[in-house]
Amino acid sequence: MSAISVTQVQVLDNPQFFGNPLQFEIQYECLQSLENDLEWKLTYVGSAESDKHDQVLDTVLVGPVVKGSYKFVFQAEPPDVTLIPQSDILGVTVLLLTCAYNDVEFIRVGYYVNNEYSDEDLKENPPETVRLDRVLRNILVEKPRVTRFPCPFDTPTIPTADTAEEEDMENAYPCGGGGGGGDNGGGS
């Protein structure tokens, strides 16, 4: 069983114009106190052709993490449109909300996003250069894709005699890395 259970993610202010911030209200339960902070990250997939157009919109450390229920609003600025190919600004893309502990991702919530003109005339006769002030961003909240990954959190792994040499270095930091400070939760 996981030490963290994400119970609800709600997209706020949706649909919204492309240039406006993105906001997610995240609720989770901590089933055991943890030594380090949780790292929440929001990534915008800029193009299906290459991940070089992906943009991490924001990252926030939330902690200290003690047993209990939590809720916070994660707000991020919209993607930098200059880093997205013009041909990929309109249409369907993906937003990824992830959470990691000690650099090991344990949950990923993916949403399809449809960017289209809010004006029927622009939909029928799109200009050569995208008019960002008229692009409406609609995060399709009905069917998020939720993927969970194993993470031992603060549970130490006990090496066996056969694997002790190999595992000593791998388990120097449970969940794959050192811990890191935080801002005691609160978003951007």
N, CA and C of each residue as an Amber inpcrd file, in Angstrom:
protein
   564
   0.8350000  -1.1820000   0.0000000   0.0000000   0.0000000   0.0000000
   0.8830000   1.2500000   0.0000000   0.4850000   2.2500000  -0.7360000
   1.2410000   3.4840000  -0.8670000   1.0640000   4.3720000   0.3620000
   2.0890000   5.1170000   0.6980000   2.0170000   6.0470000   1.8210000
   1.1870000   7.2790000   1.4780000   1.0520000   7.5730000   0.1860000
   0.2830000   8.7260000  -0.2790000  -0.8320000   8.2330000  -1.1890000
  -2.0470000   8.6960000  -0.9140000  -3.1940000   8.3540000  -1.7470000
  -3.8190000   9.6470000  -2.2590000  -3.6930000   9.8840000  -3.5580000
  -4.3080000  11.0640000  -4.1650000  -5.7930000  10.7520000  -4.3080000
  -6.6280000  11.5260000  -3.6250000  -8.0560000  11.2300000  -3.5840000
  -8.8640000  12.0080000  -4.6090000  -8.3890000  13.1930000  -5.0020000
  -9.1230000  13.9680000  -6.0010000  -8.2220000  15.0400000  -6.6030000
  -8.3920000  15.2290000  -7.9060000  -7.7630000  16.3500000  -8.6030000
  -8.8760000  17.0400000  -9.3740000  -9.0540000  18.3130000  -9.1010000
 -10.0970000  19.0780000  -9.7700000  -9.4430000  20.2060000 -10.5640000
  -9.8050000  20.3140000 -11.8360000  -9.2970000  21.3920000 -12.6750000
 -10.1840000  22.6090000 -12.4380000  -9.5780000  23.7280000 -12.0660000
 -10.3210000  24.9580000 -11.8050000 -10.2790000  25.8650000 -13.0350000
 -11.2680000  26.7380000 -13.1420000 -11.3320000  27.7180000 -14.2400000
 -11.1400000  27.0600000 -15.5950000 -11.9860000  26.1380000 -15.9140000
 -11.8750000  25.3920000 -17.1640000 -13.2460000  25.3360000 -17.8250000
 -13.3530000  25.6220000 -19.1340000 -12.2960000  26.0660000 -20.0450000
 -11.8620000  27.5010000 -19.7480000 -10.7300000  27.8580000 -20.3380000
 -10.1220000  29.1590000 -20.0910000  -9.3040000  29.5660000 -21.3180000
  -9.0500000  30.8590000 -21.4550000  -8.2200000  31.2930000 -22.5760000
  -6.7930000  30.7880000 -22.4030000  -6.1360000  30.5180000 -23.5100000
  -4.8140000  29.8900000 -23.5370000  -3.7950000  30.6120000 -22.6620000
  -3.8230000  31.9340000 -22.6380000  -2.8260000  32.7190000 -21.9140000
  -3.0610000  32.8350000 -20.4190000  -4.1390000  32.2650000 -19.9180000
  -4.4340000  32.3430000 -18.4870000  -3.7490000  31.2070000 -17.7280000
  -3.5010000  31.4130000 -16.4330000  -2.8630000  30.3560000 -15.6310000
  -3.7120000  29.0890000 -15.5640000  -3.0420000  27.9750000 -15.3010000
  -3.7160000  26.6970000 -15.0770000  -3.7940000  26.4870000 -13.5720000
  -4.9220000  25.9470000 -13.1070000  -5.0960000  25.7220000 -11.6750000
  -5.6930000  24.3460000 -11.4200000  -5.0950000  23.6400000 -10.4650000
  -5.5630000  22.3120000 -10.0700000  -5.7100000  22.2850000  -8.5550000
  -6.8720000  21.8640000  -8.0880000  -7.0540000  21.6460000  -6.6590000
  -6.7750000  20.1700000  -6.4000000  -5.7740000  19.9040000  -5.5930000
  -5.3050000  18.5350000  -5.3550000  -5.6080000  18.1530000  -3.9100000
  -6.2330000  16.9880000  -3.7520000  -6.5030000  16.4490000  -2.4170000
  -5.7950000  15.1060000  -2.2960000  -5.1570000  14.8970000  -1.1540000
  -4.4850000  13.6180000  -0.9390000  -4.4530000  13.2890000   0.5450000
  -4.2410000  12.0190000   0.8150000  -4.0920000  11.5490000   2.1850000
  -2.6880000  10.9920000   2.3550000  -2.1050000  11.3010000   3.4880000
  -0.8100000  10.7330000   3.8470000  -1.0770000   9.6960000   4.9330000
  -0.7500000   8.4470000   4.6410000  -1.0430000   7.3500000   5.5600000
   0.0800000   7.1060000   6.5620000   1.2410000   7.7240000   6.3150000
   2.3620000   7.6570000   7.2580000   3.1910000   8.9180000   7.0820000
   3.7810000   9.3980000   8.1490000   4.6360000  10.5820000   8.0550000
   5.8660000  10.2470000   7.2240000   6.2840000  11.2130000   6.4060000
   7.4350000  11.0130000   5.5230000   8.5600000  11.9740000   5.9130000
   9.7830000  11.5630000   5.6560000  10.9530000  12.3650000   6.0140000
  11.1500000  13.5660000   5.0980000  10.7380000  13.4440000   3.8260000
  11.0160000  14.4930000   2.8460000   9.7310000  14.9980000   2.2040000
   9.8750000  16.0440000   1.3910000   8.7330000  16.6810000   0.7380000
   8.2660000  15.9060000  -0.4850000   7.0270000  16.1910000  -0.8830000
   6.4900000  15.6860000  -2.1440000   6.7860000  16.7230000  -3.2200000
   7.1410000  16.2670000  -4.4110000   7.4120000  17.1750000  -5.5250000
   6.3140000  17.0120000  -6.5730000   5.4880000  18.0510000  -6.7060000
   4.4250000  18.0750000  -7.7080000   4.9380000  18.8380000  -8.9230000
   4.5970000  18.3370000 -10.1070000   5.0960000  18.9540000 -11.3360000
   3.9810000  18.9560000 -12.3800000   3.8940000  20.0480000 -13.1480000
   2.9290000  20.1520000 -14.2370000   3.6930000  20.3480000 -15.5370000
   3.4740000  19.4380000 -16.4920000   4.1850000  19.4550000 -17.7720000
   3.1890000  19.5780000 -18.9140000   3.4860000  20.4860000 -19.8450000
   2.6780000  20.6800000 -21.0460000   3.4080000  20.0310000 -22.2130000
   2.7390000  19.1210000 -22.9050000   3.3300000  18.4610000 -24.0720000
   3.1000000  19.3790000 -25.2720000   4.1880000  19.9630000 -25.7720000
   4.0910000  20.9510000 -26.8360000   3.9000000  20.3780000 -28.2160000
   4.3220000  19.1380000 -28.4330000   4.2040000  18.5170000 -29.7500000
   4.2590000  17.0020000 -29.6010000   3.4120000  16.3360000 -30.3630000
   3.4300000  14.8700000 -30.3610000   4.6560000  14.3400000 -31.1030000
   5.2800000  15.1740000 -31.9050000   6.4170000  14.7660000 -32.7300000
   7.7220000  14.6310000 -31.9510000   7.8850000  15.4480000 -30.8890000
   9.1620000  15.4470000 -30.1740000   8.9690000  15.9610000 -28.7540000
   9.6390000  15.3240000 -27.7980000   9.5380000  15.7880000 -26.4160000
  10.3890000  17.0380000 -26.1610000  11.1390000  17.4970000 -27.1530000
  11.9360000  18.7130000 -26.9590000  11.0470000  19.9550000 -26.8270000
   9.7640000  19.8160000 -27.1700000   8.8220000  20.9280000 -27.0310000
   8.0320000  20.8560000 -25.7260000   8.2640000  19.8030000 -24.9270000
   7.5810000  19.6890000 -23.6400000   8.0950000  20.7850000 -22.7090000
   7.2020000  21.3260000 -21.8990000   7.5770000  22.3860000 -20.9670000
   7.0970000  22.0420000 -19.5600000   8.0160000  22.0730000 -18.6130000
   7.6140000  21.9680000 -17.2120000   7.1080000  23.3570000 -16.8340000
   5.8080000  23.4520000 -16.5850000   5.2000000  24.7490000 -16.3050000
   5.5000000  25.2210000 -14.8880000   5.5620000  24.2860000 -13.9650000
   5.9390000  24.6370000 -12.5970000   6.1830000  23.3630000 -11.8000000
   6.9500000  23.5270000 -10.7470000   7.2350000  22.4600000  -9.7960000
   7.0840000  23.0640000  -8.4130000   6.4600000  22.3090000  -7.5180000
   6.2990000  22.7980000  -6.1520000   6.6010000  21.6620000  -5.1810000
   7.3570000  21.9970000  -4.1320000   7.6300000  21.0420000  -3.0600000
   6.6090000  21.2810000  -1.9540000   5.9740000  20.2090000  -1.5000000
   4.9660000  20.3060000  -0.4540000   5.4180000  19.4750000   0.7400000
   5.4990000  20.0990000   1.8820000   5.8970000  19.4090000   3.0890000
   5.8910000  20.3660000   4.2500000   6.1340000  19.9430000   5.4560000
   6.4170000  18.5650000   5.8310000   5.1940000  17.6850000   5.6010000
   5.4490000  16.4060000   5.3980000   4.3870000  15.4630000   5.0920000
   4.1740000  14.5740000   6.3140000   3.1250000  14.8900000   7.0610000
   2.7650000  14.0810000   8.2270000   1.4170000  13.4290000   7.9650000
   1.1080000  12.4250000   8.7350000  -0.1270000  11.6710000   8.5610000
  -1.3280000  12.6190000   8.6190000  -2.2310000  12.4820000   7.6280000
  -3.4170000  13.3250000   7.6010000  -3.9200000  13.5520000   6.1900000
  -4.9620000  14.3840000   6.0770000  -5.5600000  14.7330000   4.7850000
  -5.1440000  16.1510000   4.4140000  -4.9150000  16.3620000   3.1160000
  -4.4160000  17.6470000   2.6390000  -5.1500000  18.0800000   1.3850000
  -5.1840000  19.4080000   1.1860000  -5.7430000  19.9820000  -0.0370000
  -4.9910000  21.2750000  -0.3170000  -4.6110000  21.4780000  -1.5790000
  -3.9730000  22.7310000  -1.9700000  -4.2660000  23.0060000  -3.4410000
  -4.0770000  24.2500000  -3.8400000  -4.2540000  24.6410000  -5.2370000
  -2.8790000  24.8380000  -5.8480000  -2.6460000  24.1100000  -6.9220000
  -1.3920000  24.2080000  -7.6780000  -1.6930000  25.0800000  -8.8930000
  -1.0570000  26.2390000  -8.9580000  -1.2660000  27.1570000 -10.0760000
   0.0280000  27.3030000 -10.8540000  -0.0930000  27.2670000 -12.1720000
   1.0800000  27.4060000 -13.0420000   0.7510000  28.3570000 -14.1820000
   1.7650000  29.0540000 -14.6340000   1.6000000  29.9200000 -15.7960000
   1.4030000  29.0570000 -17.0410000   0.7790000  29.6040000 -18.0800000
   0.5790000  28.8330000 -19.3120000   1.9120000  28.5760000 -20.0030000
   1.9150000  27.6630000 -20.9660000   3.1690000  27.3890000 -21.6760000
   3.6460000  28.5950000 -22.4780000   4.9490000  28.6390000 -22.7000000
   5.5640000  29.6640000 -23.5440000   5.3060000  29.2640000 -24.9890000
   4.4420000  30.0030000 -25.6390000   4.0100000  29.6390000 -26.9920000
   5.1520000  29.7050000 -28.0050000   6.1950000  30.4590000 -27.7070000
   7.3200000  30.5400000 -28.6450000   8.1020000  29.2280000 -28.7020000
   7.8850000  28.3430000 -27.7230000   8.5700000  27.0480000 -27.7050000
   7.7350000  25.9290000 -28.3290000   6.5420000  26.2840000 -28.8040000
   5.6410000  25.3060000 -29.4160000   5.5940000  25.5690000 -30.9170000
   5.7380000  24.5430000 -31.7440000   5.5960000  24.7570000 -33.1900000
   4.2150000  25.3450000 -33.5100000   4.1670000  26.3250000 -34.4150000
   2.8940000  26.9670000 -34.7890000   1.8240000  25.9410000 -35.1510000
   2.2340000  24.8760000 -35.8280000   1.2700000  23.8660000 -36.2750000
   0.7040000  23.0360000 -35.1190000   1.3120000  23.1280000 -33.9320000
   0.8600000  22.3380000 -32.7830000   0.1450000  23.1600000 -31.7120000
  -0.0020000  24.4640000 -31.9220000  -0.6680000  25.2930000 -30.9080000
  -2.1500000  24.9440000 -30.8260000  -2.7990000  24.8390000 -31.9790000
  -4.2130000  24.4740000 -32.0090000  -4.3490000  22.9680000 -32.1140000
  -5.4400000  22.4490000 -31.5690000  -5.6840000  21.0130000 -31.6280000
  -5.5060000  20.3730000 -30.2660000  -5.3130000  19.0650000 -30.2840000
  -5.2600000  18.2910000 -29.0410000  -3.8150000  18.0630000 -28.6060000
  -3.5850000  18.2170000 -27.3160000  -2.2900000  17.9230000 -26.7100000
  -2.5330000  17.2930000 -25.3400000  -1.5080000  17.2630000 -24.5020000
  -1.6060000  16.5870000 -23.2060000  -0.9760000  17.4490000 -22.1140000
  -1.5900000  17.4170000 -20.9360000  -1.0220000  17.9870000 -19.7130000
  -0.7560000  16.8370000 -18.7570000   0.4050000  16.8440000 -18.1160000
   0.7570000  15.7940000 -17.1590000   0.9850000  16.4100000 -15.7850000
   0.2130000  15.9570000 -14.8170000   0.4050000  16.3360000 -13.4240000
   1.0390000  15.1350000 -12.7370000   2.2320000  15.3260000 -12.1800000
   2.9350000  14.2020000 -11.5620000   3.3100000  14.5460000 -10.1240000
   3.5310000  13.4970000  -9.3490000   4.0490000  13.6830000  -7.9960000
   5.1450000  12.6550000  -7.7700000   6.2240000  13.1090000  -7.1330000
   7.3740000  12.2460000  -6.8620000   7.7920000  12.4070000  -5.4070000
   8.4260000  11.3590000  -4.9130000   9.0180000  11.3910000  -3.5800000
  10.4590000  10.9310000  -3.7250000  11.3930000  11.7400000  -3.2580000
  12.8270000  11.4430000  -3.4050000  13.1770000  11.1300000  -4.8550000
  12.6680000  11.9310000  -5.7680000  12.9450000  11.8370000  -7.2060000
  12.3530000  10.6050000  -7.8760000  11.4400000   9.8990000  -7.2200000
  10.7770000   8.7510000  -7.8340000   9.2970000   9.0910000  -7.9990000
   8.8660000   9.1690000  -9.2510000   7.4680000   9.4630000  -9.5520000
   6.5970000   8.2950000  -9.0920000   5.5170000   8.6170000  -8.3610000
   4.6190000   7.5470000  -7.9260000   3.1960000   7.7080000  -8.4430000
   2.8710000   8.8630000  -9.0190000   1.5720000   9.0260000  -9.6710000
   1.7020000  10.0150000 -10.8220000   0.9600000   9.7230000 -11.8900000
   0.8990000  10.6050000 -13.0670000  -0.5660000  10.6920000 -13.4860000
  -1.0600000  11.9220000 -13.5800000  -2.4260000  12.1490000 -14.0410000
  -2.3210000  12.9030000 -15.3610000  -2.7740000  12.2670000 -16.4310000
  -2.6990000  12.8660000 -17.7590000  -4.0670000  13.3220000 -18.2300000
  -4.0930000  14.5090000 -18.8200000  -5.3300000  15.0680000 -19.3610000
  -5.1200000  15.4280000 -20.8240000  -6.1100000  15.1100000 -21.6510000
  -6.1090000  15.6520000 -23.0000000  -6.5590000  17.1000000 -22.9020000
  -5.9730000  17.9310000 -23.7540000  -6.2990000  19.3530000 -23.7970000
  -6.6290000  19.7010000 -25.2410000  -7.7390000  20.3850000 -25.4410000
  -8.1050000  20.8340000 -26.7790000  -7.9850000  22.3500000 -26.8280000
  -7.1260000  22.8450000 -27.7030000  -6.9550000  24.2780000 -27.9180000
  -7.6100000  24.6280000 -29.2450000  -8.6050000  25.5170000 -29.1830000
  -9.3010000  25.9190000 -30.4070000  -9.7520000  27.3630000 -30.2740000
 -10.0730000  27.9560000 -31.4140000 -10.5650000  29.3230000 -31.3970000
 -11.9300000  29.3820000 -30.7320000 -12.1620000  30.4510000 -29.9860000
 -13.4540000  30.6560000 -29.3340000 -14.4610000  31.2620000 -30.3060000
 -13.9870000  31.7820000 -31.3940000 -14.7980000  32.4860000 -32.3900000
 -15.0440000  31.5770000 -33.5960000 -16.3020000  31.4080000 -33.9750000
 -16.6520000  30.5350000 -35.1090000 -15.9990000  30.9950000 -36.4130000
 -15.9130000  32.3130000 -36.6270000 -15.2920000  32.8240000 -37.8570000
 -13.8230000  32.4020000 -37.9440000 -13.1100000  32.4690000 -36.8210000
 -11.7000000  32.0680000 -36.8190000 -11.5490000  30.5530000 -36.9770000
 -12.5090000  29.7900000 -36.4720000 -12.4720000  28.3320000 -36.6600000
 -12.6060000  27.9850000 -38.1390000 -13.5120000  28.6760000 -38.8130000
 -13.7650000  28.4000000 -40.2320000 -12.6830000  28.9750000 -41.1350000
 -12.1340000  30.1280000 -40.7730000 -11.0990000  30.7950000 -41.5720000
  -9.9140000  31.1620000 -40.6820000  -9.1200000  30.1640000 -40.2820000
  -8.0080000  30.4680000 -39.3680000  -6.9330000  31.3220000 -40.0410000
  -6.4140000  32.3140000 -39.3120000  -5.3320000  33.1370000 -39.8680000
  -4.0330000  32.3370000 -39.9310000  -3.0820000  32.8320000 -40.7230000
  -1.7830000  32.1520000 -40.8420000  -1.0680000  32.0660000 -39.5010000
  -1.0480000  33.1780000 -38.7840000  -0.4370000  33.2090000 -37.4610000
  -1.5430000  33.0480000 -36.4240000  -1.3220000  32.1590000 -35.4730000
  -2.3360000  31.8780000 -34.4590000  -2.6130000  33.1270000 -33.6230000
  -3.8940000  33.4290000 -33.4480000  -4.3340000  34.5520000 -32.6050000
  -4.5290000  34.0270000 -31.1840000  -3.4940000  34.0950000 -30.3730000
  -3.5390000  33.5280000 -29.0260000  -4.6150000  34.1410000 -28.1440000
  -4.9260000  35.4160000 -28.3740000  -5.9450000  36.0710000 -27.5600000
  -7.3400000  35.5010000 -27.8010000  -7.4850000  34.6690000 -28.8250000
  -8.7780000  34.0580000 -29.1600000  -8.7780000  32.5390000 -28.9960000
  -7.6760000  31.9870000 -28.5010000  -7.5870000  30.5300000 -28.3510000
  -8.1180000  30.1340000 -26.9730000  -9.0660000  29.2090000 -26.9890000
  -9.6600000  28.6880000 -25.7670000  -9.0290000  27.3390000 -25.4470000
  -8.5650000  27.1950000 -24.2170000  -7.9640000  25.9390000 -23.7500000
  -9.0230000  25.1770000 -22.9510000  -9.3160000  23.9550000 -23.3880000
 -10.3010000  23.1310000 -22.6890000  -9.6240000  21.8360000 -22.2470000
  -9.4240000  21.6980000 -20.9470000  -8.8370000  20.4750000 -20.3930000
  -9.9740000  19.4720000 -20.2460000  -9.8370000  18.3360000 -20.9060000
 -10.9010000  17.3380000 -20.9110000 -10.8360000  16.5370000 -19.6100000
 -11.6140000  16.9740000 -18.6360000 -11.5220000  16.4460000 -17.2740000
 -12.3050000  15.1510000 -17.0590000 -13.1440000  14.7820000 -18.0040000
 -14.0190000  13.6230000 -17.8090000 -13.2580000  12.3110000 -17.6960000
 -12.1710000  12.1690000 -18.4190000 -11.4530000  10.8930000 -18.4410000
  -9.9470000  11.0910000 -18.2860000  -9.5020000  11.4900000 -17.0920000
  -8.0480000  11.5950000 -16.9110000  -7.4280000  10.2080000 -16.9280000
  -6.2000000  10.1480000 -17.3720000  -5.4590000   8.8770000 -17.3790000
  -4.5650000   8.8790000 -16.1410000  -4.8650000   8.0190000 -15.1760000
  -4.1200000   7.9670000 -13.9190000  -3.2360000   6.7300000 -13.9220000
  -1.9390000   6.9470000 -13.7180000  -0.9820000   5.8450000 -13.6520000
  -0.2490000   5.9390000 -12.3240000  -0.2040000   4.8180000 -11.6210000
   0.5170000   4.7620000 -10.3430000   1.7610000   3.8990000 -10.5080000
   2.8310000   4.3100000  -9.8360000   4.0980000   3.5920000  -9.8960000
   4.5180000   3.2150000  -8.4740000   5.2100000   2.0880000  -8.3130000
   5.6570000   1.7110000  -6.9670000   6.7540000   2.6500000  -6.4620000
   6.6880000   2.9290000  -5.1800000   7.7200000   3.7360000  -4.5220000
   7.7860000   3.2740000  -3.0760000   8.9500000   2.8890000  -2.5950000
   9.0330000   2.4010000  -1.2160000   8.9420000   3.5070000  -0.1660000
   8.8250000   4.7730000  -0.5720000   8.7790000   5.9030000   0.3460000
   9.8980000   5.7720000   1.3650000   9.6220000   5.7770000   2.6580000
  10.7030000   5.7100000   3.6500000  10.9250000   4.3060000   4.1860000
  10.3690000   3.3100000   3.5290000  10.5400000   1.9360000   3.9750000
  11.8810000   1.4260000   3.4850000  12.8060000   1.1090000   4.3870000
  14.1140000   0.6120000   3.9390000  14.0010000  -0.7920000   3.3530000
  14.8190000  -1.0530000   2.3680000  14.8830000  -2.3750000   1.7640000
  15.9910000  -3.1470000   2.4620000  15.6940000  -4.3730000   2.8550000
  16.6990000  -5.2040000   3.5220000  17.3590000  -6.0810000   2.4740000
  18.6460000  -5.8530000   2.1910000  19.3130000  -6.6520000   1.1620000
  19.5380000  -8.0850000   1.6320000  19.4860000  -8.9980000   0.6780000
  19.7930000 -10.3990000   0.9690000  21.2750000 -10.6160000   0.7200000
  21.7950000 -11.7510000   1.1420000  23.2150000 -12.0530000   0.9560000
  23.5800000 -12.0750000  -0.5180000  22.6640000 -12.5250000  -1.3840000
  22.9410000 -12.6150000  -2.8230000  22.9970000 -11.2500000  -3.4890000
  22.2410000 -10.2890000  -2.9870000  22.1450000  -9.0030000  -3.6750000
  22.7270000  -7.8440000  -2.8800000  23.3110000  -8.1110000  -1.7340000
  23.7770000  -7.0420000  -0.8550000  24.7590000  -6.1090000  -1.5370000
  25.7000000  -6.6320000  -2.3040000  26.7030000  -5.7850000  -2.9400000
  26.0630000  -4.8510000  -3.9610000  25.1980000  -5.3770000  -4.7920000
  24.5540000  -4.5590000  -5.8140000  23.5920000  -3.5520000  -5.1950000
  22.8630000  -3.9470000  -4.1800000  21.8300000  -3.0900000  -3.6300000
  22.3530000  -2.0300000  -2.6810000  23.5640000  -2.2060000  -2.1350000
  24.0610000  -1.2180000  -1.1930000  24.0450000   0.1860000  -1.7830000
  24.5530000   0.3670000  -2.9830000  24.5890000   1.6870000  -3.6010000
  23.2040000   2.1240000  -4.0620000  22.4350000   1.1800000  -4.6010000
  21.1040000   1.5290000  -5.0870000  20.2090000   2.0060000  -3.9600000
  20.3670000   1.4480000  -2.7720000  19.4830000   1.7790000  -1.6670000
  20.0940000   2.7800000  -0.6930000  21.1440000   3.4620000  -1.1160000
  21.7370000   4.4650000  -0.2430000  20.6990000   5.5240000   0.1200000
  19.8070000   5.8360000  -0.8110000  18.7030000   6.7540000  -0.5700000
  17.4310000   6.0650000  -1.0180000  16.5180000   5.7230000  -0.0930000
  15.2640000   5.0930000  -0.5000000  14.5580000   5.9510000  -1.5430000
  13.9140000   5.3580000  -2.5030000  13.1690000   6.0180000  -3.5800000
  14.0740000   6.7360000  -4.5600000  15.3680000   6.5260000  -4.5280000
  16.2160000   6.9900000  -5.6070000  16.9090000   8.3090000  -5.4540000
  17.0670000   8.8630000  -4.2850000  17.8340000  10.0910000  -4.2110000
  17.7560000  10.7240000  -2.8460000  18.5270000  11.7620000  -2.6610000
  18.4950000  12.4940000  -1.4100000  17.2190000  13.2970000  -1.3080000
  16.9500000  13.8350000  -0.1760000  15.7330000  14.6240000   0.0150000
  16.0280000  16.0830000  -0.1880000  15.0100000  16.8650000  -0.1260000
  15.2750000  18.2690000  -0.3110000  14.2720000  19.1250000   0.3870000
  14.6760000  20.2450000   0.8800000  13.8670000  21.2180000   1.5820000
  12.5040000  21.4110000   0.9870000  11.9120000  22.5130000   1.2330000
  10.5910000  22.7280000   0.6850000  10.0650000  24.0730000   1.0860000
   8.8590000  24.3370000   0.6120000   8.2640000  25.6160000   0.9280000
   7.0330000  25.4420000   1.8020000   6.8970000  24.2550000   2.3910000
   5.7720000  23.9270000   3.2590000   4.4400000  24.0450000   2.5460000
   4.4480000  23.7170000   1.2790000   3.2320000  23.5350000   0.4840000
   2.5650000  24.8240000   0.1050000   1.9250000  25.0210000  -0.8540000
   1.1970000  26.2390000  -1.0770000   1.1720000  26.6260000  -2.5240000
   1.8850000  25.9860000  -3.3620000   1.8050000  26.3130000  -4.7760000
   2.8600000  27.2900000  -5.1780000   2.6070000  27.8850000  -6.3180000
   3.5920000  28.7570000  -6.9270000   3.4770000  30.1540000  -6.4360000
